[in-house]
XYZ file of C-alpha atoms in Angstrom:
702
model
C -8.269 -16.174 29.167
C -10.361 -16.102 25.994
C -13.810 -15.026 27.156
C -12.637 -12.274 29.526
C -9.271 -11.422 28.081
C -9.577 -7.790 29.129
C -9.117 -8.906 32.773
C -5.650 -10.281 32.061
C -4.397 -7.468 29.852
C -0.917 -6.558 31.003
C -0.737 -9.556 33.343
C 1.096 -11.828 30.892
C 4.445 -11.030 29.297
C 6.344 -12.872 26.593
C 10.059 -12.818 25.758
C 10.716 -14.580 22.424
C 13.849 -16.489 21.564
C 14.909 -14.049 18.857
C 15.725 -10.420 19.514
C 12.609 -8.300 19.151
C 14.020 -4.809 19.373
C 14.137 -1.767 17.131
C 17.706 -1.919 15.909
C 17.967 1.752 14.901
C 17.080 3.009 18.398
C 19.213 3.136 21.519
C 18.768 0.824 24.496
C 17.089 3.625 26.436
C 14.711 4.547 23.599
C 13.623 0.930 23.123
C 12.624 0.586 26.765
C 11.118 4.076 26.958
C 8.762 3.536 24.020
C 7.750 0.150 25.407
C 6.952 1.839 28.722
C 4.892 4.577 27.070
C 2.615 1.898 25.597
C 2.034 0.349 29.022
C 2.129 3.143 31.592
C 0.159 5.906 29.928
C -1.329 6.993 33.263
C 2.091 8.213 34.435
C 3.762 11.493 33.454
C 6.671 11.146 31.058
C 9.130 12.221 33.773
C 8.019 9.364 36.042
C 8.278 6.873 33.181
C 11.832 8.026 32.455
C 12.780 7.530 36.120
C 11.408 3.982 36.062
C 13.265 3.224 32.832
C 16.553 4.398 34.358
C 15.904 2.308 37.466
C 15.211 -0.841 35.442
C 18.287 -0.343 33.265
C 20.418 -0.085 36.391
C 18.834 -3.233 37.794
C 19.600 -5.148 34.594
C 23.123 -3.724 34.297
C 22.270 -1.852 31.093
C 22.557 1.712 32.372
C 26.111 2.207 31.122
C 25.105 1.308 27.552
C 21.727 3.065 27.579
C 22.718 5.513 24.824
C 24.196 2.887 22.520
C 22.329 1.947 19.346
C 21.154 -1.661 19.495
C 22.322 -2.540 15.976
C 21.649 -5.669 13.971
C 23.292 -9.118 14.058
C 25.752 -8.062 11.327
C 26.590 -4.744 12.957
C 26.567 -5.381 16.670
C 27.094 -2.738 19.300
C 25.845 -4.823 22.241
C 26.942 -8.251 23.403
C 24.585 -11.204 23.202
C 23.910 -11.040 26.925
C 23.143 -7.322 26.788
C 20.723 -7.818 23.894
C 18.952 -10.584 25.814
C 18.699 -8.414 28.940
C 17.270 -5.640 26.777
C 14.572 -8.023 25.537
C 13.782 -8.869 29.148
C 13.667 -5.177 30.061
C 11.047 -4.514 27.371
C 8.671 -6.817 29.251
C 9.716 -6.100 32.841
C 9.072 -2.374 32.468
C 5.350 -3.048 32.862
C 5.900 -5.611 35.638
C 3.805 -8.536 34.362
C 2.728 -11.123 36.935
C 3.296 -14.017 34.516
C 6.259 -14.082 32.165
C 6.829 -16.616 29.390
C 10.454 -16.859 28.242
C 11.449 -18.809 25.140
C 15.023 -20.159 25.036
C 16.657 -17.336 27.047
C 20.123 -18.936 26.791
C 20.063 -19.589 23.048
C 23.186 -18.277 21.331
C 24.790 -17.086 24.582
C 28.034 -18.070 26.229
C 27.847 -20.158 29.401
C 28.648 -17.108 31.525
C 25.988 -14.934 29.886
C 23.503 -17.807 30.124
C 24.026 -18.051 33.870
C 23.630 -14.269 34.259
C 20.327 -14.319 32.391
C 18.963 -17.242 34.416
C 20.034 -15.651 37.717
C 18.225 -12.492 36.600
C 15.056 -14.481 35.918
C 15.421 -16.240 39.276
C 15.536 -12.850 40.985
C 12.317 -11.872 39.237
C 10.698 -15.093 40.443
C 11.705 -14.274 44.015
C 9.921 -10.952 43.633
C 6.642 -12.814 43.180
C 6.441 -13.301 39.432
C 5.628 -16.598 37.788
C 8.419 -17.194 35.268
C 7.809 -19.992 32.753
C 10.941 -20.814 30.763
C 11.315 -23.070 27.736
C 14.890 -24.358 27.729
C 17.020 -27.127 26.208
C 20.197 -28.702 27.584
C 20.642 -26.555 30.703
C 23.867 -26.741 32.669
C 23.917 -28.147 36.203
C 23.920 -24.626 37.678
C 20.981 -23.462 35.569
C 19.060 -26.685 36.154
C 19.208 -26.214 39.925
C 17.800 -22.677 39.641
C 14.364 -23.944 38.635
C 11.701 -24.369 41.311
C 9.522 -26.616 39.178
C 10.142 -28.640 36.054
C 7.707 -29.567 33.300
C 8.740 -32.105 30.683
C 6.710 -32.577 27.503
C 7.251 -35.485 25.146
C 6.509 -35.743 21.439
C 2.933 -34.841 20.610
C 2.742 -32.466 23.567
C 2.240 -35.205 26.163
C 3.204 -34.083 29.698
C 5.397 -36.768 31.296
C 6.729 -35.020 34.409
C 5.900 -32.127 36.726
C 7.676 -31.407 39.977
C 11.049 -30.739 41.584
C 13.905 -30.698 39.021
C 16.176 -32.917 41.135
C 13.370 -35.386 41.770
C 12.940 -35.706 37.996
C 16.311 -37.444 37.754
C 15.329 -39.907 40.483
C 11.903 -40.451 38.901
C 13.255 -41.448 35.509
C 16.172 -43.465 36.955
C 13.698 -45.546 38.949
C 11.519 -45.904 35.878
C 14.491 -47.284 33.915
C 15.658 -49.462 36.868
C 19.087 -47.836 37.095
C 21.420 -49.155 39.795
C 22.030 -45.642 41.191
C 18.352 -44.742 41.122
C 18.616 -43.097 44.549
C 21.324 -40.616 43.450
C 20.510 -37.389 41.611
C 23.788 -35.513 41.894
C 27.489 -36.238 42.071
C 28.625 -36.990 45.632
C 32.022 -35.419 44.983
C 31.138 -32.097 43.297
C 27.374 -31.834 43.737
C 26.717 -31.321 40.021
C 23.767 -32.895 38.278
C 23.530 -34.182 34.737
C 20.176 -33.076 33.248
C 21.031 -34.994 30.092
C 20.305 -38.217 31.986
C 16.591 -37.456 31.879
C 16.535 -37.023 28.105
C 18.761 -40.057 27.587
C 16.371 -42.252 29.568
C 13.346 -40.909 27.694
C 15.016 -41.578 24.327
C 16.371 -45.023 25.297
C 15.736 -47.514 22.497
C 14.829 -51.186 22.721
C 17.447 -53.838 22.004
C 17.025 -56.918 19.856
C 18.322 -60.422 20.603
C 21.813 -59.455 19.434
C 21.959 -56.395 21.658
C 21.547 -53.873 18.846
C 19.164 -50.949 19.054
C 15.938 -51.338 17.114
C 15.151 -47.658 16.543
C 11.991 -48.022 18.648
C 11.778 -46.249 21.984
C 11.623 -48.298 25.150
C 8.965 -45.992 26.548
C 6.601 -44.336 24.085
C 5.217 -40.868 24.717
C 1.779 -42.328 25.423
C 3.182 -44.830 27.957
C 5.156 -42.164 29.793
C 2.073 -39.967 29.869
C 0.020 -42.758 31.473
C 2.737 -43.269 34.103
C 2.719 -39.511 34.718
C -1.033 -39.537 35.229
C -0.859 -42.438 37.698
C 2.164 -41.391 39.751
C 2.240 -37.599 39.507
C -0.915 -35.945 38.201
C -3.257 -37.805 40.521
C -1.071 -36.821 43.497
C -1.277 -33.097 42.719
C -3.782 -31.317 44.939
C -5.215 -28.338 43.022
C -5.109 -25.014 44.830
C -7.713 -22.453 43.879
C -7.187 -18.733 44.118
C -9.361 -16.615 46.372
C -10.908 -14.832 43.408
C -8.990 -11.613 43.883
C -7.947 -10.371 40.430
C -4.241 -10.130 39.669
C -3.043 -6.562 39.962
C -1.631 -4.990 36.824
C 0.114 -1.683 36.206
C -0.817 -1.844 32.558
C -2.736 1.207 31.354
C -3.195 1.333 27.602
C -3.005 4.760 25.916
C -5.855 6.107 23.828
C -5.754 5.491 20.085
C -4.556 9.069 19.528
C -1.755 8.716 22.076
C -0.800 5.345 20.618
C -0.534 7.059 17.240
C 1.767 9.688 18.751
C 4.026 7.071 20.369
C 4.125 4.931 17.225
C 4.881 7.957 15.063
C 7.606 9.226 17.394
C 9.205 5.775 17.575
C 9.114 5.332 13.807
C 10.424 8.843 13.154
C 13.373 8.486 15.530
C 14.224 5.061 14.136
C 14.274 6.451 10.607
C 16.216 9.670 11.221
C 18.828 7.802 13.255
C 19.736 5.977 10.039
C 21.636 8.675 8.150
C 21.957 6.492 5.067
C 18.152 6.127 4.925
C 17.680 9.893 5.245
C 20.376 10.674 2.669
C 19.091 8.230 0.055
C 15.455 9.276 0.390
C 16.266 12.981 0.175
C 18.681 12.523 -2.721
C 16.621 10.020 -4.700
C 13.924 12.418 -5.907
C 16.170 15.241 -7.217
C 18.551 12.767 -8.876
C 15.677 11.023 -10.650
C 14.279 14.430 -11.578
C 17.598 15.351 -13.194
C 17.697 12.093 -15.128
C 14.083 12.273 -16.314
C 14.039 15.977 -17.151
C 17.390 15.982 -18.979
C 16.446 12.942 -21.056
C 13.086 14.495 -21.984
C 14.517 17.977 -22.657
C 14.307 18.209 -26.453
C 16.215 21.101 -28.006
C 16.147 22.489 -31.545
C 19.070 24.034 -33.421
C 17.971 27.404 -32.080
C 18.109 26.229 -28.471
C 15.667 24.915 -25.906
C 12.074 26.135 -25.723
C 9.454 24.584 -23.500
C 6.795 25.095 -26.151
C 8.801 23.071 -28.693
C 9.765 20.245 -26.333
C 8.138 17.291 -28.076
C 9.107 14.959 -25.213
C 7.062 16.802 -22.606
C 4.206 14.223 -22.516
C 6.885 11.606 -21.813
C 8.072 13.722 -18.884
C 4.585 13.753 -17.378
C 4.348 10.003 -17.839
C 7.774 9.328 -16.302
C 7.006 11.635 -13.372
C 4.061 9.415 -12.495
C 6.165 6.265 -12.914
C 8.843 7.702 -10.608
C 6.248 8.488 -7.942
C 4.849 4.961 -8.176
C 8.267 3.330 -7.845
C 9.405 5.676 -5.080
C 6.198 5.252 -3.133
C 6.214 1.465 -3.298
C 9.918 1.032 -2.568
C 9.564 3.394 0.390
C 6.756 1.411 2.009
C 7.400 -2.159 0.873
C 9.230 -3.239 4.054
C 7.512 -0.999 6.580
C 5.234 -3.634 8.110
C 7.006 -6.911 7.404
C 10.139 -5.771 9.240
C 7.976 -4.930 12.287
C 6.263 -8.329 12.266
C 8.178 -9.700 15.268
C 7.657 -6.494 17.222
C 3.941 -6.545 16.431
C 3.793 -10.167 17.574
C 5.337 -9.223 20.913
C 3.087 -6.184 21.306
C -0.004 -8.250 20.463
C -0.125 -9.158 24.166
C -0.850 -5.484 24.821
C -3.791 -5.459 22.389
C -2.791 -2.091 21.006
C -4.748 -0.348 18.269
C -4.005 -1.436 14.705
C -5.460 1.880 13.561
C -2.920 3.801 15.631
C -0.029 1.746 14.257
C -1.102 1.957 10.613
C -1.895 5.663 10.850
C 1.583 6.393 12.183
C 3.137 4.552 9.252
C 0.871 6.235 6.709
C 1.409 9.773 8.006
C 5.167 9.284 8.084
C 5.193 7.956 4.520
C 2.932 10.793 3.412
C 5.388 13.278 4.877
C 8.320 11.692 3.066
C 6.334 11.491 -0.193
C 5.345 15.149 0.151
C 9.006 16.140 0.423
C 10.114 13.806 -2.377
C 7.468 15.040 -4.815
C 8.356 18.652 -3.965
C 12.072 18.088 -4.585
C 11.317 16.211 -7.798
C 9.229 19.074 -9.163
C 11.632 21.826 -8.102
C 14.452 20.264 -10.107
C 12.201 19.329 -13.040
C 10.701 22.818 -13.340
C 14.173 24.359 -13.383
C 15.579 21.967 -15.991
C 12.556 22.042 -18.325
C 11.856 25.741 -17.955
C 8.322 25.143 -16.700
C 6.355 27.880 -14.964
C 2.965 27.954 -13.321
C 0.698 25.136 -12.126
C 3.338 23.948 -9.608
C 0.744 23.296 -6.895
C -1.396 21.304 -9.345
C 1.549 19.084 -10.288
C 2.506 18.697 -6.637
C -1.021 17.649 -5.677
C -1.309 14.938 -8.335
C 2.208 13.547 -7.900
C 1.779 13.531 -4.120
C -1.513 11.616 -4.359
C 0.122 9.178 -6.786
C 2.977 8.591 -4.343
C 0.539 8.091 -1.447
C -1.394 5.576 -3.546
C 1.885 3.719 -4.102
C 2.618 3.962 -0.363
C -0.699 2.285 0.419
C -0.102 -0.371 -2.225
C 3.319 -1.077 -0.720
C 1.912 -1.282 2.812
C -0.691 -3.802 1.667
C 1.870 -6.161 0.177
C 4.164 -5.574 3.158
C 1.372 -6.714 5.452
C -0.021 -9.489 3.263
C 3.071 -11.276 1.936
C 5.407 -13.378 4.048
C 8.896 -12.518 2.795
C 10.860 -9.519 1.580
C 11.865 -11.394 -1.574
C 8.222 -12.042 -2.455
C 7.402 -8.392 -1.852
C 10.046 -7.086 -4.230
C 9.116 -9.669 -6.847
C 5.509 -8.464 -6.673
C 6.358 -4.773 -7.182
C 6.861 -5.072 -10.977
C 3.637 -7.082 -11.193
C 1.798 -4.118 -9.689
C 3.695 -1.334 -11.451
C 3.734 -2.630 -15.039
C -0.095 -2.576 -15.447
C -0.028 1.003 -14.154
C 2.538 1.863 -16.838
C 0.750 0.136 -19.702
C -2.747 1.325 -18.792
C -2.060 4.982 -18.061
C -3.454 5.892 -21.490
C -0.209 6.906 -23.171
C 1.614 3.626 -23.866
C -1.417 1.603 -24.968
C -4.249 3.797 -26.352
C -7.529 2.839 -24.742
C -9.199 2.600 -28.159
C -6.835 -0.259 -28.993
C -7.968 -2.408 -26.086
C -10.187 -5.235 -27.255
C -13.004 -4.834 -24.779
C -16.666 -3.967 -24.744
C -15.742 -0.291 -24.694
C -13.396 -0.403 -27.688
C -16.035 1.122 -30.015
C -17.254 3.902 -27.767
C -15.737 6.921 -26.114
C -15.472 5.686 -22.538
C -12.200 4.636 -20.975
C -12.324 0.847 -20.389
C -13.115 -0.234 -16.848
C -9.668 -1.780 -16.459
C -8.203 1.629 -17.268
C -10.421 3.335 -14.707
C -8.950 1.017 -12.049
C -5.446 2.379 -12.659
C -4.248 5.299 -10.555
C -1.765 6.196 -13.305
C -4.657 6.815 -15.736
C -6.252 9.403 -13.438
C -2.913 11.035 -12.620
C -1.705 11.307 -16.218
C -5.027 12.630 -17.502
C -5.236 15.208 -14.712
C -1.778 16.620 -15.449
C -2.142 16.506 -19.238
C -5.549 18.200 -19.271
C -4.594 20.759 -16.645
C -1.364 21.715 -18.416
C -3.158 21.990 -21.759
C -6.071 24.107 -20.529
C -5.110 25.956 -17.337
C -1.737 27.486 -18.256
C -1.636 31.264 -18.558
C -1.584 31.244 -22.354
C -4.128 28.569 -23.270
C -6.568 29.629 -20.543
C -7.232 32.818 -22.541
C -8.230 30.845 -25.636
C -9.730 27.651 -24.269
C -13.420 28.630 -24.200
C -13.484 30.053 -27.711
C -11.402 27.183 -29.120
C -13.861 24.793 -27.529
C -16.714 26.516 -29.406
C -14.759 26.415 -32.652
C -14.030 22.730 -32.182
C -17.698 21.984 -31.565
C -18.808 23.827 -34.706
C -16.095 22.174 -36.810
C -16.877 18.663 -35.579
C -20.597 19.015 -36.141
C -20.385 20.894 -39.434
C -17.419 19.169 -41.077
C -17.457 15.692 -39.513
C -20.862 14.703 -38.146
C -23.084 16.255 -40.815
C -21.157 14.874 -43.846
C -20.906 11.408 -42.286
C -24.600 11.489 -41.434
C -25.452 12.573 -45.006
C -23.450 9.648 -46.384
C -25.253 7.272 -44.045
C -28.636 8.629 -45.194
C -27.729 8.040 -48.832
C -26.586 4.515 -48.006
C -29.782 3.712 -46.090
C -32.016 5.158 -48.819
C -30.217 3.115 -51.482
C -30.253 -0.107 -49.458
C -33.998 0.161 -48.791
C -34.643 0.450 -52.514
C -32.394 -2.425 -53.605
C -33.107 -4.494 -50.474
C -29.399 -4.716 -49.662
C -27.778 -5.004 -46.222
C -31.239 -5.395 -44.696
C -29.985 -6.547 -41.276
C -28.112 -3.301 -40.563
C -30.908 -0.973 -41.734
C -32.784 -0.693 -38.385
C -29.571 0.112 -36.534
C -28.492 2.681 -39.143
C -31.910 4.364 -39.073
C -31.687 4.502 -35.266
C -28.270 6.146 -35.640
C -29.759 8.764 -37.992
C -32.539 9.479 -35.513
C -30.153 9.763 -32.556
C -27.744 12.091 -34.370
C -30.607 14.317 -35.565
C -31.822 14.623 -31.972
C -28.293 15.459 -30.857
C -27.846 18.165 -33.512
C -31.272 19.679 -32.854
C -30.535 19.701 -29.119
C -28.477 22.885 -29.659
C -31.687 24.672 -30.754
C -29.763 26.747 -33.278
C -32.571 26.233 -35.798
C -36.015 24.706 -35.786
C -35.811 20.934 -35.182
C -36.419 18.527 -38.011
C -40.253 18.378 -38.250
C -40.612 14.726 -39.235
C -38.274 13.269 -36.605
C -41.003 10.908 -35.392
C -41.068 9.257 -38.828
C -37.390 8.333 -38.656
C -37.947 4.673 -37.836
C -37.652 1.378 -39.642
C -41.333 1.262 -40.651
C -41.834 4.816 -42.002
C -38.416 5.676 -43.389
C -38.300 6.231 -47.183
C -36.238 8.006 -49.796
C -38.349 11.188 -49.628
C -37.788 11.398 -45.877
C -34.071 10.865 -46.437
C -33.971 13.750 -48.926
C -35.727 15.989 -46.378
C -33.168 15.094 -43.720
C -30.317 15.787 -46.145
C -31.743 19.236 -46.926
C -32.099 19.930 -43.188
C -28.487 18.893 -42.618
C -27.294 21.105 -45.469
C -28.811 24.112 -43.720
C -27.219 23.094 -40.428
C -23.813 22.771 -42.050
C -23.967 26.289 -43.445
C -24.993 27.561 -40.015
C -22.052 25.800 -38.330
C -19.677 27.312 -40.882
C -21.024 30.760 -40.106
C -20.723 30.200 -36.356
C -17.180 28.898 -36.800
C -16.126 32.021 -38.728
C -17.698 34.216 -36.053
C -15.848 32.353 -33.288
C -12.628 32.585 -35.280
C -13.035 36.355 -35.473
C -13.587 36.501 -31.709
C -10.389 34.517 -31.181
C -8.536 37.045 -33.331
C -9.984 39.795 -31.146
C -8.634 38.059 -28.030
C -5.209 37.884 -29.655
C -5.327 41.567 -30.614
C -6.323 42.538 -27.071
C -3.428 40.516 -25.643
C -0.992 42.063 -28.107
C -2.236 45.534 -27.220
C -1.789 44.814 -23.523
C 1.446 42.787 -23.606
C 3.061 43.324 -26.969
C 3.528 40.691 -29.656
C 6.969 39.608 -28.460
C 5.791 39.185 -24.883
C 2.766 37.187 -26.056
C 5.012 34.944 -28.133
C 7.316 34.485 -25.152
C 4.319 33.608 -22.973
C 3.199 31.018 -25.517
C 6.641 29.413 -25.679
C 6.797 29.257 -21.865
C 3.273 27.950 -21.258
C 1.907 26.194 -24.348
C 3.504 22.882 -25.295
C 2.748 21.885 -28.871
C 3.381 18.174 -28.384
C 0.984 17.982 -25.446
C -1.627 20.003 -27.344
C -1.362 17.564 -30.248
C -1.828 14.665 -27.821
C -4.960 15.973 -26.107
C -6.486 16.994 -29.462
C -5.668 13.535 -30.827
C -4.349 14.860 -34.116
C -3.022 11.431 -35.088
C -6.380 9.666 -34.871
C -6.839 7.094 -37.642
C -10.587 7.716 -37.736
C -12.075 11.077 -36.872
C -15.590 9.725 -36.342
C -16.558 6.069 -35.915
C -19.969 4.409 -35.974
C -21.120 2.895 -32.719
C -24.161 0.777 -31.982
C -26.720 3.531 -32.650
C -24.644 6.707 -32.710
C -21.427 8.283 -33.924
C -18.379 8.536 -31.685
C -16.008 11.435 -32.258
C -12.342 10.558 -31.744
C -10.736 13.971 -32.230
C -10.468 16.947 -29.879
C -11.337 15.056 -26.653
C -10.045 18.034 -24.680
C -12.941 20.138 -26.015
C -15.793 17.651 -25.554
C -17.941 17.019 -22.490
C -18.395 13.392 -21.380
C -21.476 11.439 -22.398
C -21.821 9.628 -19.053
C -23.422 11.130 -15.945
C -21.697 8.601 -13.651
C -18.249 10.170 -13.612
C -16.924 8.060 -16.465
C -15.696 9.792 -19.593
C -13.523 9.626 -22.666
C -9.811 10.128 -22.116
C -8.653 13.762 -21.817
C -12.175 14.996 -21.057
C -11.972 18.564 -19.662
C -14.677 17.887 -17.074
C -16.433 14.942 -15.460
C -20.176 14.790 -14.852
C -21.832 13.184 -11.834
C -25.590 13.608 -12.040
C -26.289 17.294 -12.681
C -22.866 18.415 -11.388
C -19.717 19.069 -13.388
C -16.209 18.851 -11.926
C -12.953 19.905 -13.511
C -10.747 16.975 -14.449
C -8.062 18.058 -11.968
C -10.484 18.082 -9.032
C -12.405 14.970 -10.040
C -9.293 12.905 -10.734
C -7.809 14.040 -7.425
C -10.959 12.809 -5.681
C -10.742 9.470 -7.502
C -7.112 9.049 -6.421
C -8.185 9.840 -2.863
C -10.933 7.199 -3.055
C -8.417 4.641 -4.331
C -6.176 5.504 -1.381
C -9.086 5.102 1.059
C -9.968 1.740 -0.477
C -6.394 0.532 -0.028
C -6.442 1.801 3.565
C -9.572 -0.236 4.306
C -7.962 -3.275 2.670
C -4.863 -2.707 4.800
C -6.774 -2.221 8.043
C -8.708 -5.467 7.609
C -5.652 -7.193 6.095
C -7.595 -8.541 3.115
C -4.490 -9.559 1.160
C -3.102 -11.590 4.066
C -6.450 -13.313 4.536
C -6.585 -14.166 0.835
C -3.018 -15.507 0.868
C -3.679 -17.522 4.033
C -6.874 -18.899 2.488
C -4.992 -19.953 -0.633
C -2.352 -21.617 1.534
C -4.983 -23.532 3.508
C -6.714 -24.624 0.308
C -3.408 -25.850 -1.127
C -2.640 -27.839 2.028
C -6.073 -29.458 1.988
C -5.715 -30.292 -1.698
């Protein structure tokens, strides 16, 4: 069974006590999909014929097109639902069938019908093993063999059901120990067996003591002496048990899973309606609340709430994606348990869920953007927005599938959703500025590691940077404005701050003040000189090698200051030249489009509030001192990252990996894809469930 389990695949079937059906599908569809997982070697037409034949045999043919429904909205009777559960296993004709409490919750008439049905299957050569409590006389007589297990799993009887009554009556020394059924009506009372087993000892006053007359261990010893030792084992000839079970390939399993899931979903009109309506309704709410109008009317360029719209779009995708997928696996848990006997592919099952959710998320993100673009008067970059919001929704889908697979209740799942969403909201870069986080990166330009772990950070940055640089208006000016920003930062921010630092260092060396910080400050001077000379706009500072703690003196400081003064004048000249080139671009656009059309284009494409955000106009400090260098805090949209490992400051226009540069839109899309792949791997290997199970085992041991 365990070492060569592949030899018994399809041989064993299991019918659980509870209904394990897909409630949104019809009776026929439930059996058909079960058959397609087991009889993949047969054409679909042949499978459909066999399904019809089985439904007729089980008296389900007349209701084959009825939806199964749930316990609160029943379309089938209890007996019909139980026969459907039996049909799901019988369609593949297993040789051994385990049935758990087949009469539970049924009327006496339905119970007898179910047991007669199982008896018929036994007569066809199947081994039917039934777990049952308190059977009626009629049902009791249907069994060929009876096994009784006492507390602790001890076997205490095996044999003919009627002989069991005689066996236990003789054991208890009953007067009528030779009678097993009523002489008048022929009925038997199976309860007698349980009553004898549970008989309690009496004390001297004739009262029960609460202690059993025969313990489970004693009855087991009697069983071993009188029954087990009398059983002569019969060994099979070695011929393997025939099985009709033929498992589909992983691809075909994916197709069956996807088809089953799709039909179950679309049959629920409320599910379809809500999921199609949710995105446009939320888009209306978000876009109307973020549509800021002036006294002169609404203009996209003057909408100061537009960054909030981008942020809320990402939040909506996260909530939609997680709520869409949160119950996808946990509600299938019983079905997966039943189908575990078939050893179907987990990859096929998960892929079907993921592709379906991706399809829904693709539609939802499209509908959300269509409405939002119309309300906010946005134009252009639709595909870029769609890509990022879709990837964000898929990330949320994968997150939801992980908790759906790893947690053990729907309540726990929905409680955990805010725990996963709120960090995404806070650490997207807009609510809590990354510079305010008290971490090792708080005094440099890189986004903190905890921020880089958030999908919302990559999504928000991608949309903000792309909207600010790739729209039809700003794209014409971006390159020249980037040059102007570089010249301004170096000439008006870096050089003056560096000159002040040189004066401070020169003074402190003379008066022997602040000695501990001198080496670090001198290293900062050296690093910034190297950085400025890297542009090769002028000859490098000739005495750079002397800028160290041992050789630095006031004369050297004066030489550096003079060198910086020349650089500053050069940067001013370059800035004026770039400014003139920008004016030329404007004049060319006016000549080609007209001034009114250019102004209209700016109001439709350029959003002032977003531009202010990505330039960081509200920065408290324009340049801050790091460990051995300066860190610029303004105009992040115009500065290349300092890291070659893909990390960067927030709103960087590009990302660098080794010698290669990637636009922020492309790179952030790739990062979101990698996060999705990571969550898929975690889902496939069920890491969350293993962690939760491990914590549960540790708690029990503690």
